Structures are given as structure tokens and as C-alpha cells.
Short mmCIF file of C-alpha atoms in Angstrom, two decimals:
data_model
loop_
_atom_site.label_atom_id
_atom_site.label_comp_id
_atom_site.label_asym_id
_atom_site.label_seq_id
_atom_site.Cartn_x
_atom_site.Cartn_y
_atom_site.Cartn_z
CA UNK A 137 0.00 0.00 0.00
CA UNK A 138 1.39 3.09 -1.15
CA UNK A 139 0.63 6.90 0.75
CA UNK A 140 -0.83 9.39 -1.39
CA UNK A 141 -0.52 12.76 0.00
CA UNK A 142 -3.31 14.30 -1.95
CA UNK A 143 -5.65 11.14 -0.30
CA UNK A 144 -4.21 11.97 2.76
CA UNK A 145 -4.81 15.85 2.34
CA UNK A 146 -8.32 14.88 0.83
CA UNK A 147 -9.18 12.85 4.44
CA UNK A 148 -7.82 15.63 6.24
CA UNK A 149 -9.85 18.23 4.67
CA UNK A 150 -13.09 16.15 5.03
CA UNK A 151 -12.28 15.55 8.71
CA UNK A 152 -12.26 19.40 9.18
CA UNK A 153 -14.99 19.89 7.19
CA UNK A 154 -16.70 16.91 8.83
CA UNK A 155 -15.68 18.76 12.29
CA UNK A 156 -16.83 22.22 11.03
CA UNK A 157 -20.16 20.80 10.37
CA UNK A 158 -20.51 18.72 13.63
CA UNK A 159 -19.49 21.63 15.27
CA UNK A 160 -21.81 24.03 13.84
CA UNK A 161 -25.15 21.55 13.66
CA UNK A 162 -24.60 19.04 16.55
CA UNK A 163 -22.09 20.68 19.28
CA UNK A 164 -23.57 23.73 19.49
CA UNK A 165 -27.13 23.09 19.90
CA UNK A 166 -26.00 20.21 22.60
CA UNK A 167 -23.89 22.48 24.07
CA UNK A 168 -26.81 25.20 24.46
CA UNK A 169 -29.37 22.00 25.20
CA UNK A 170 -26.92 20.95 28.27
CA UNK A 171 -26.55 24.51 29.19
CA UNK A 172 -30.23 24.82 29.27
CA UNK A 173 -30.72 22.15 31.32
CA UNK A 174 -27.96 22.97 33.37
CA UNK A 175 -29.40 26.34 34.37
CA UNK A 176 -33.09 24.50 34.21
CA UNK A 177 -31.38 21.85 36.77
CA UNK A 178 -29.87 25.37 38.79
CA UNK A 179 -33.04 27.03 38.91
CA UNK A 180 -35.05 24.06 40.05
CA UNK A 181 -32.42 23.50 42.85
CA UNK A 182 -33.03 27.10 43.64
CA UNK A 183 -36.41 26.51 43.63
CA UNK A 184 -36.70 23.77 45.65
CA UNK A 185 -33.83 25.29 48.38
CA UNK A 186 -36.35 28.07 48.32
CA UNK A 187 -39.14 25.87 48.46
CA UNK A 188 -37.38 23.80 51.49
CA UNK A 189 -36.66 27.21 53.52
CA UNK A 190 -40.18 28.03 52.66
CA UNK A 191 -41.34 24.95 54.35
CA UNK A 192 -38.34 25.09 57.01
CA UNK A 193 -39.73 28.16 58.00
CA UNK A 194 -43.20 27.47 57.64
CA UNK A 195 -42.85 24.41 59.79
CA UNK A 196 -40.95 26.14 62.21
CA UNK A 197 -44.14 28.89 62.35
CA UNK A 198 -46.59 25.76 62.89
CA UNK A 199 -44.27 24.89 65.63
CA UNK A 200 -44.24 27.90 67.38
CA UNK A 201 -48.05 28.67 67.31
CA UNK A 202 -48.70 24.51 67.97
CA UNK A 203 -46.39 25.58 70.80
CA UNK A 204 -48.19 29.03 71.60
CA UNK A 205 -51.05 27.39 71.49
CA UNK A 206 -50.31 24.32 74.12
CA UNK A 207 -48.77 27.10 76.41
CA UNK A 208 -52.00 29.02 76.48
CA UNK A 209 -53.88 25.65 76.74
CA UNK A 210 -51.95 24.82 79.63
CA UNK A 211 -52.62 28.61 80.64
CA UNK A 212 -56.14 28.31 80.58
CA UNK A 213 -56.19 25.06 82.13
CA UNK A 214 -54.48 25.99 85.12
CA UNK A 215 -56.52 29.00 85.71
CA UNK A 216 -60.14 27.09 84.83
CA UNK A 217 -58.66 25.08 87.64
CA UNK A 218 -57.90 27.59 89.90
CA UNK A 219 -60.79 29.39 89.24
CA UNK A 220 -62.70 26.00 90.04
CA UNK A 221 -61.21 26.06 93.62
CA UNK A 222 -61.67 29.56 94.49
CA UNK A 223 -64.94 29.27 93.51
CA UNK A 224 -65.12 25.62 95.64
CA UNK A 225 -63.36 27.09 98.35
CA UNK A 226 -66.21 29.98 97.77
CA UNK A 227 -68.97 27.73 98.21
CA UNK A 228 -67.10 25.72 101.21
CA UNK A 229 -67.20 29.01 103.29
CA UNK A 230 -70.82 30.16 102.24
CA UNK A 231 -71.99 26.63 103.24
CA UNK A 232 -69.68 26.64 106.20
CA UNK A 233 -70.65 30.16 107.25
CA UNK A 234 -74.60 29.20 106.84
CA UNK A 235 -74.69 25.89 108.54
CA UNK A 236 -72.42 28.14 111.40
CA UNK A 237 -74.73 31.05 111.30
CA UNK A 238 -77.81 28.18 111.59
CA UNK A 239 -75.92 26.53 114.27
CA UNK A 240 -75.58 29.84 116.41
CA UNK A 241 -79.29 30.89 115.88
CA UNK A 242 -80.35 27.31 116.96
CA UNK A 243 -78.12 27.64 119.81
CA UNK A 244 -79.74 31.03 120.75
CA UNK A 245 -82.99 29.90 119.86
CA UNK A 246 -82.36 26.80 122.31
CA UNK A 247 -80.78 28.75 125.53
CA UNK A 248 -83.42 31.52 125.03
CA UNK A 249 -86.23 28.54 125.02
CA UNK A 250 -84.11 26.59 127.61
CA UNK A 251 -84.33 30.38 129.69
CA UNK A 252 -87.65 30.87 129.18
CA UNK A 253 -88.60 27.38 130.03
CA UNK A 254 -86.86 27.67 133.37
CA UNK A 255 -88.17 31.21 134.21
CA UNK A 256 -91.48 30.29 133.60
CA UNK A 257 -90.49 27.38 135.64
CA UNK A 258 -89.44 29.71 138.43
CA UNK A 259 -92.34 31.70 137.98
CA UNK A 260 -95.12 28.90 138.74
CA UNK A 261 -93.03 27.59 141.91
CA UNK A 262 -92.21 30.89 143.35
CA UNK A 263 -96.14 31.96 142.55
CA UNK A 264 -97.15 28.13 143.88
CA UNK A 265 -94.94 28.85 146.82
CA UNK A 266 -96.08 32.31 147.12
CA UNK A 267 -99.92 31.80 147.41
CA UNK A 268 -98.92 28.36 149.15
CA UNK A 269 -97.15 31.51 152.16
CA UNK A 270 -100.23 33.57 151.58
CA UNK A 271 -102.84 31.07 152.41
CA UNK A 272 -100.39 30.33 155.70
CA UNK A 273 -99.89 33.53 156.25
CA UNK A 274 -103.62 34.36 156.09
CA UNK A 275 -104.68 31.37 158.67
CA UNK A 276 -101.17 32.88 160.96
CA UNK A 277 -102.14 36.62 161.15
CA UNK A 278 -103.11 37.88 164.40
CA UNK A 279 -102.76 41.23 166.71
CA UNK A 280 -99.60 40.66 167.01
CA UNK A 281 -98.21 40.85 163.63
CA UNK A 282 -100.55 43.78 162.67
CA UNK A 283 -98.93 45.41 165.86
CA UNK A 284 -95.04 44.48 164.69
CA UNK A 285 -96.01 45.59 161.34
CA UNK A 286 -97.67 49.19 162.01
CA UNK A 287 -94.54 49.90 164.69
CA UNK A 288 -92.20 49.14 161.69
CA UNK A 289 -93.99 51.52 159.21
CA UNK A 290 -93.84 54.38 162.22
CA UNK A 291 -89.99 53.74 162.63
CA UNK A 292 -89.36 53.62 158.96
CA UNK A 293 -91.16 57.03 158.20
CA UNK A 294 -89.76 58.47 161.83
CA UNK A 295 -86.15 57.61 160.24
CA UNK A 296 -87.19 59.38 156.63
CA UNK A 297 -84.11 61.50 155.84
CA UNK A 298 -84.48 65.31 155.20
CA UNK A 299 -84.27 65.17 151.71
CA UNK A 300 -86.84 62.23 151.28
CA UNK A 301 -89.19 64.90 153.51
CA UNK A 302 -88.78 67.97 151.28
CA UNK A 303 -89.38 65.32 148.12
CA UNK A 304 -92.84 64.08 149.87
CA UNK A 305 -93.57 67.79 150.97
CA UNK A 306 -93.24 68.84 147.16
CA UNK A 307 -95.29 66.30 145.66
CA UNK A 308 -97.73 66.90 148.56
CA UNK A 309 -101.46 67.71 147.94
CA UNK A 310 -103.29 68.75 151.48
CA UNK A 311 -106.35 68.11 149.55
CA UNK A 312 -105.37 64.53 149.34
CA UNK A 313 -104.32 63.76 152.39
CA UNK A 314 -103.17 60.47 153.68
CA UNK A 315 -103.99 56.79 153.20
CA UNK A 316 -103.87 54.15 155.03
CA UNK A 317 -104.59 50.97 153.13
CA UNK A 318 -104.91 48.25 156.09
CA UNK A 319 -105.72 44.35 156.65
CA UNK A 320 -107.88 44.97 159.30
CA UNK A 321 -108.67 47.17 161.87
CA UNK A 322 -105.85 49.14 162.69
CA UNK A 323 -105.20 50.08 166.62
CA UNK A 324 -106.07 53.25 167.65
CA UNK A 325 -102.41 53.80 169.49
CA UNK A 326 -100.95 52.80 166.06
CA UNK A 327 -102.98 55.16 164.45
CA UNK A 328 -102.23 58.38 166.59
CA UNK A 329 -98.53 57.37 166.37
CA UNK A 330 -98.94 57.04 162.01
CA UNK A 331 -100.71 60.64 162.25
CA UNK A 332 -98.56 62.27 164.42
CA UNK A 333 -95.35 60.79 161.97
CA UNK A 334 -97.74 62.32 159.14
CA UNK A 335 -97.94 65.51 160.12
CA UNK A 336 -93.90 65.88 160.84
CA UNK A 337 -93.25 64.79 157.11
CA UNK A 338 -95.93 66.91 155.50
CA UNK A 339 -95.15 69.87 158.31
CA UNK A 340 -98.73 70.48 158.75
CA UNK A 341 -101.88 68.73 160.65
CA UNK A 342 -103.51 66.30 158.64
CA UNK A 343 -106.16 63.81 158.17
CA UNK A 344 -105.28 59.96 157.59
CA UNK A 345 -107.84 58.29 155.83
CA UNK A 346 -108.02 54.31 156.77
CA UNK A 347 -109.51 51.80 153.50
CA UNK A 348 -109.65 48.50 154.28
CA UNK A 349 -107.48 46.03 151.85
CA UNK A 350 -108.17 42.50 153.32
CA UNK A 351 -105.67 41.73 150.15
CA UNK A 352 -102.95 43.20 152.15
CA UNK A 353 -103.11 40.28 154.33
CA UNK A 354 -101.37 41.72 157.53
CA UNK A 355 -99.87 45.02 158.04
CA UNK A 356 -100.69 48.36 156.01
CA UNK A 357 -100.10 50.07 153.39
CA UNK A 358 -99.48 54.35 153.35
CA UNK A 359 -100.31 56.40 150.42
CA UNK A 360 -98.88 60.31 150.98
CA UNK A 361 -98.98 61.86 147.99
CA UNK A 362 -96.85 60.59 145.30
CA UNK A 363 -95.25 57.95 147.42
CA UNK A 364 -95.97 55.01 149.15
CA UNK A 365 -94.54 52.89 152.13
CA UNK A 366 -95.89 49.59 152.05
CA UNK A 367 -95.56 47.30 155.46
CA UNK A 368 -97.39 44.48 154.22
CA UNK A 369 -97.61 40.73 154.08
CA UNK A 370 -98.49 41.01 150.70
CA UNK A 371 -96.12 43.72 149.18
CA UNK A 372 -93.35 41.50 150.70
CA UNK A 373 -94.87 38.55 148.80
CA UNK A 374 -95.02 39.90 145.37
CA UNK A 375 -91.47 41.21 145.94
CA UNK A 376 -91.41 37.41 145.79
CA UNK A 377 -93.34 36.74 142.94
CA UNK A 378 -91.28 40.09 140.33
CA UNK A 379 -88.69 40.98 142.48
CA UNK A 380 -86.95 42.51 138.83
CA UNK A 381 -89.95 44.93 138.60
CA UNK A 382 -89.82 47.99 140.92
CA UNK A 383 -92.19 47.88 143.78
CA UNK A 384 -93.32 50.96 146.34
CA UNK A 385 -90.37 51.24 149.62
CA UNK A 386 -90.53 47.67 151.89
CA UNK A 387 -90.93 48.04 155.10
#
């Protein structure tokens, strides 16, 4: 086999040409085609980097209002639950309050019954025992007592201090005069002596005027004016019988 240049030169040119043409139909274009997708390839990474910090951050958004929103679950939890035991506690004090409120009335209720019971109590046995010393008393009266009794009403007004005289004297009425409530008949030393004690108090003469008051049981009973000195059986009974209520001067 022999070498021919111009063959040789021939091949060489068709190679270039062959190369010029490849270059300028085929290269090219796939060179553009795999730059294309090159940049397509770039811009979808870019994308989906974009896409993936998107979601990152979208995620991380959900995660922080998923955790917002347990906090202020938990939030509202804990205060429904407080809430729910002031508002027990609340309740446990009304009730307790009321049922101690009840308690003390019934308490009062029961000692004021329980008081009432037993003064009424005290009542009917001092008022049993009372008429049981007036009926006594009644069948027991005699001179003597009526004698003891009318001496003790002349000493007690006898002893009436100054003041106690200008009081009477004030209140005074000689219109009025004097009375002498009595059991029975009254003796006529007693008498003078109650007149003559009269007339010193008063300072002036005056008439005693005797009503009979078999009520009185023994003893008697003065009325001067505004006042009245009782020497009684029977005033010293229902001193007995209401000795909280105010009664006319014992005797």
C-alpha cells in the first residue's frame, strides 16, 4: 500500500470539514441544550432550596403557634382550675358560714327557750310557793303581827331623811291627804302614832284616811302623795313573785 498525500490531504480536509459541520449543527445546539438544562437543573435547585426554607420556616411557624397554642392551653387550664377552687373554696365558706350562722341561731334559739322554760319554771313555783305563804300567812295573822307591822312603818317614816321629807312635801297635795290601806282594823295607838309621823313629814296637821285592803293580808299600806310605804304581808310577797320589777319602799 502506497501513501498518497493528496488522499491523505483529501481525508484531512473532510475531517475538518466533517468537524466544522458537527461543530456548527450538533455541538452547538447540545452544548446550548446541556446549558439549558444545566441552568433548568440550577433554577429548580433554587427553587426547591427556596421551596425547602419556605417549608423550614413554615414548619418552624406551625411549631411555634402549635407551641403558643399548648402554652396558652396549659394557661387556661391551670386558671379554669384555679378558678374552680376559688370558687369551691367559695362555696365551702358560704356553706360553712350558713350551717355556722344556723348553728348559732339554733343555739340562741335553744338557751333563750331553755331560759324561758326555766323562768317560767321559776315563775309557777315561786307563785305556787307564794300563794302556798299567803294562804299560811292568812290562817297565821293575828294582833300581834298587825302590831309588829304598824310599829315598823312608824320607825321607817320616823327615820325618813331630810331630803326624802322635802321630796314628799313637794309632791304633797293637802287636799289629798293620807292613806292608810290596812288588813284589818288598825289600833287606835298605832294610828295616833302614824298621824302624828304624818304631820312631821308633811309639816302640817292632817287627816289619815283608813280603807280597808283584806288583800294586804297583815300590816298596812301608806299612800302620801306621790309615794308610798308599804308594810305588808303582801307587798313582801309579790317582791317574791317580780322581784326585777320595781315595787313601792318595803318596810
Amino acid at each position: 500500500m502506497t501513501f498518497n498525500i493528496w488522499t491523505f490531504l483529501f481525508e484531512v480536509v473532510n475531517f475538518l470539514v466533517l468537524a466544522y459541520i458537527l461543530h456548527r449543527l450538533l455541538y452547538r445546539p447540545l452544548r446550548d441544550a446541556v446549558e439549558r438544562r444545566h441552568m433548568a437543573y440550577e433554577h429548580a435547585q433554587a427553587e426547591a432550596q427556596e421551596s425547602r426554607q419556605k417549608a423550614d420556616a413554615l414548619l418552624l411557624q406551625l411549631t411555634t403557634q402549635l407551641t403558643e397554642v399548648d402554652r396558652v392551653r396549659q394557661e387556661t387550664i391551670r386558671q379554669a382550675h384555679e378558678q374552680a377552687l376559688a370558687e369551691r373554696k367559695k362555696l365551702l365558706d358560704e356553706a360553712s358560714s350558713t350551717v355556722q350562722a344556723r348553728q348559732e341561731a339554733a343555739r340562741t334559739a335553744l338557751a333563750r327557750e331553755r331560759e324561758e322554760t326555766l323562768r317560767a319554771l321559776h315563775e309557777e313555783i315561786v307563785n305556787q310557793a307564794v300563794e302556798l305563804s299567803r294562804r299560811l300567812l292568812q290562817e297565821a295573822a293575828d294582833s300581834t303581827l298587825e302590831e309588829q307591822l304598824a310599829n315598823r312603818l312608824a320607825e321607817t317614816l320616823e327615820k325618813l331623811p331630810e331630803g326624802d321629807r322635802q321630796a314628799v312635801r313637794r309632791d304633797w297635795n293637802p287636799q289629798s291627804g293620807a292613806v292608810l290601806e290596812a288588813a284589818g282594823d288598825v289600833d287606835g295607838q298605832a294610828l295616833e302614832r302614824l298621824s302624828t309621823v304624818v304631820a312631821a313629814i308633811v309639816g302640817e296637821p292632817t287627816s289619815v284616811k283608813i280603807e280597808l285592803r283584806t288583800s294586804l293580808i297583815a300590816g298596812l299600806r301608806l299612800r302620801l302623795g306621790g309615794c308610798v310605804w308599804d308594810a305588808s304581808v303582801d307587798g313582801q310577797l309579790k317582791d317574791l313573785e317580780l322581784p326585777s320589777e320595781r315595787r313601792p319602799d318595803r318596810v
